[in-house]
Tab-separated table of C-alpha atoms in Angstrom:
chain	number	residue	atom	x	y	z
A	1	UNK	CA	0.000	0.000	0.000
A	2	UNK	CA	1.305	3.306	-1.050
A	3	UNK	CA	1.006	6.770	1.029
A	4	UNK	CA	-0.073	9.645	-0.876
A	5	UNK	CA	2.028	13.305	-0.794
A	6	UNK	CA	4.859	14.364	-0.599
A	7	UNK	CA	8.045	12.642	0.798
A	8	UNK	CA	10.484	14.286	2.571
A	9	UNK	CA	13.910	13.097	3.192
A	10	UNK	CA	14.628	12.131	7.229
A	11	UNK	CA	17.827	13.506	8.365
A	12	UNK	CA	19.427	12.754	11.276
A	13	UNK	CA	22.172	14.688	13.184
A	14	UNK	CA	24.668	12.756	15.269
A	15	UNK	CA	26.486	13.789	17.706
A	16	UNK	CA	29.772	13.545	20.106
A	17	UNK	CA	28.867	11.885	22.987
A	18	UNK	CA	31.265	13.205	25.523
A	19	UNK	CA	32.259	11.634	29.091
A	20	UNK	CA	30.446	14.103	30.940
A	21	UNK	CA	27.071	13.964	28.867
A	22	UNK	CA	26.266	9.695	29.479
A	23	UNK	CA	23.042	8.420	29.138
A	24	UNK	CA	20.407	9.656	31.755
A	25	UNK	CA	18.055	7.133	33.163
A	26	UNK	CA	14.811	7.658	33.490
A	27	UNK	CA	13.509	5.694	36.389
A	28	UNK	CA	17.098	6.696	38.247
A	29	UNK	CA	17.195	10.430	40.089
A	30	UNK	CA	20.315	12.250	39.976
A	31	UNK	CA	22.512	12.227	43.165
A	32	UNK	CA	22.917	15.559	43.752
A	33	UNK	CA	20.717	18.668	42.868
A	34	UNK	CA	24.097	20.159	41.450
A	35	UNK	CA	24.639	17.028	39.072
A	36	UNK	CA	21.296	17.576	37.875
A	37	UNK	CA	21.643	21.390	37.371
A	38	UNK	CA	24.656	20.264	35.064
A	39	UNK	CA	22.864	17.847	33.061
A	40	UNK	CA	20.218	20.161	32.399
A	41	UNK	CA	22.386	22.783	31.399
A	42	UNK	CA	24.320	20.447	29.161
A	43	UNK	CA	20.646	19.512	27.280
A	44	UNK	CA	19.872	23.311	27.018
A	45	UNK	CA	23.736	23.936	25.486
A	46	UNK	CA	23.111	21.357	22.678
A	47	UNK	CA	19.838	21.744	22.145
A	48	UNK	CA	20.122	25.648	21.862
A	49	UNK	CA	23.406	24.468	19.086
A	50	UNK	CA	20.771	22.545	17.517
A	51	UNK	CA	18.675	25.548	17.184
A	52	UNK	CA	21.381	27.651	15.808
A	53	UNK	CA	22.626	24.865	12.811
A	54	UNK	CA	19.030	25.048	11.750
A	55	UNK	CA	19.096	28.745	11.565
A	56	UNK	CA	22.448	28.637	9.610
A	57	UNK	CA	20.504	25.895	7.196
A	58	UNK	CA	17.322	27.984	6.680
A	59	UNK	CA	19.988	31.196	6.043
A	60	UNK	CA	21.633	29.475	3.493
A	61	UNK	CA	18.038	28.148	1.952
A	62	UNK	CA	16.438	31.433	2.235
A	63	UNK	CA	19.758	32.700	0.252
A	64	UNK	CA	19.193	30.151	-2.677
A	65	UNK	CA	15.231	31.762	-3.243
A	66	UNK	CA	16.632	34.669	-3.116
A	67	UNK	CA	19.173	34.642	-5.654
A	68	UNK	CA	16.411	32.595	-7.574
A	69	UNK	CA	14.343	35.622	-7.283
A	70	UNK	CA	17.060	38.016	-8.096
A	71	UNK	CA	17.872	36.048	-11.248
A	72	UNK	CA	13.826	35.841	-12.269
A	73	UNK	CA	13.757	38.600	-15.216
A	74	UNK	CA	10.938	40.461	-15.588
A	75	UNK	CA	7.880	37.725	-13.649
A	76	UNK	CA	9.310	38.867	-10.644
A	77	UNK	CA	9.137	43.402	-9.588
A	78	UNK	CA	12.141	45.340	-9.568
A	79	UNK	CA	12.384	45.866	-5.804
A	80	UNK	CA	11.640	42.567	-5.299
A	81	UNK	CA	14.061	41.319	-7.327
A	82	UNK	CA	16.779	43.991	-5.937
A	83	UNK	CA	15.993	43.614	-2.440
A	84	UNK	CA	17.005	39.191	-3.003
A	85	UNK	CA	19.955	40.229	-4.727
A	86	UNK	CA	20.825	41.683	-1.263
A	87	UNK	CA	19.839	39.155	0.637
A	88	UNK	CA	21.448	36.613	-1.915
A	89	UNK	CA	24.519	38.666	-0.771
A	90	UNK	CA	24.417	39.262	2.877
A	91	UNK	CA	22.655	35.857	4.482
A	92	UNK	CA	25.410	33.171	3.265
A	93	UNK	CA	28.076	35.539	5.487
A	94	UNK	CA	25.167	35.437	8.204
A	95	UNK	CA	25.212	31.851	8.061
A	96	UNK	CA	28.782	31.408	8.173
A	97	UNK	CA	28.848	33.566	11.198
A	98	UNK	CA	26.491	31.501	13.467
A	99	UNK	CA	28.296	28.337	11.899
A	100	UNK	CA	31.612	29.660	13.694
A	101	UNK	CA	30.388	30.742	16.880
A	102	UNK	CA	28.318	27.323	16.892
A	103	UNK	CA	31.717	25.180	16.717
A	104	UNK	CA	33.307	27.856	19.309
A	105	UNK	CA	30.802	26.395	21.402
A	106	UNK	CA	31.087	22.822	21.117
């Protein structure tokens, strides 16, 4: 049986696995309140790195369109098309940037 739609491609980040980080268990509470303030922070670190690759992916995206729309001709206005060309410009730096202070932070 086939699904109908659209299929979208599943990618999965992995991801150093460092002494410090180990596998929580569930059913198990943390010794201390301080090892469990350092977990937590730990999850918020990586998941707020997370946040920021996906920012640097939908920069460099959002890029592509617009030097798509920059290159359109005529089907597309002349602000519209001038304003991409800027953004075709400026967001691939942007991207860069987060991608550098992302691996700082690892």
């Amino acid at each position: 049986m086939t699904r109908s739609g659209p299929r979208t491609k599943d990618k999965t980040n992995l991801r150093l696995v460092t002494p410090e980080s180990g596998i929580y268990e569930l059913m198990k509470a943390p010794e201390t309140t301080a090892e469990r303030v350092k977990r937590l922070q730990m999850e918020a670190r990586a998941l707020a790195v997370e946040e920021i690759e996906q920012l640097e992916r939908t920069l460099r995206e959002a890029a592509r369109l617009a030097r798509d729309i920059a290159g359109g001709g005529d089907a597309y206005p002349v602000g519209a098309r001038e304003l991409a060309s800027r953004m075709a410009e400026d967001l691939p730096a942007k991207a860069e940037t987060l991608k550098q202070i992302a691996a700082r932070s690892l």
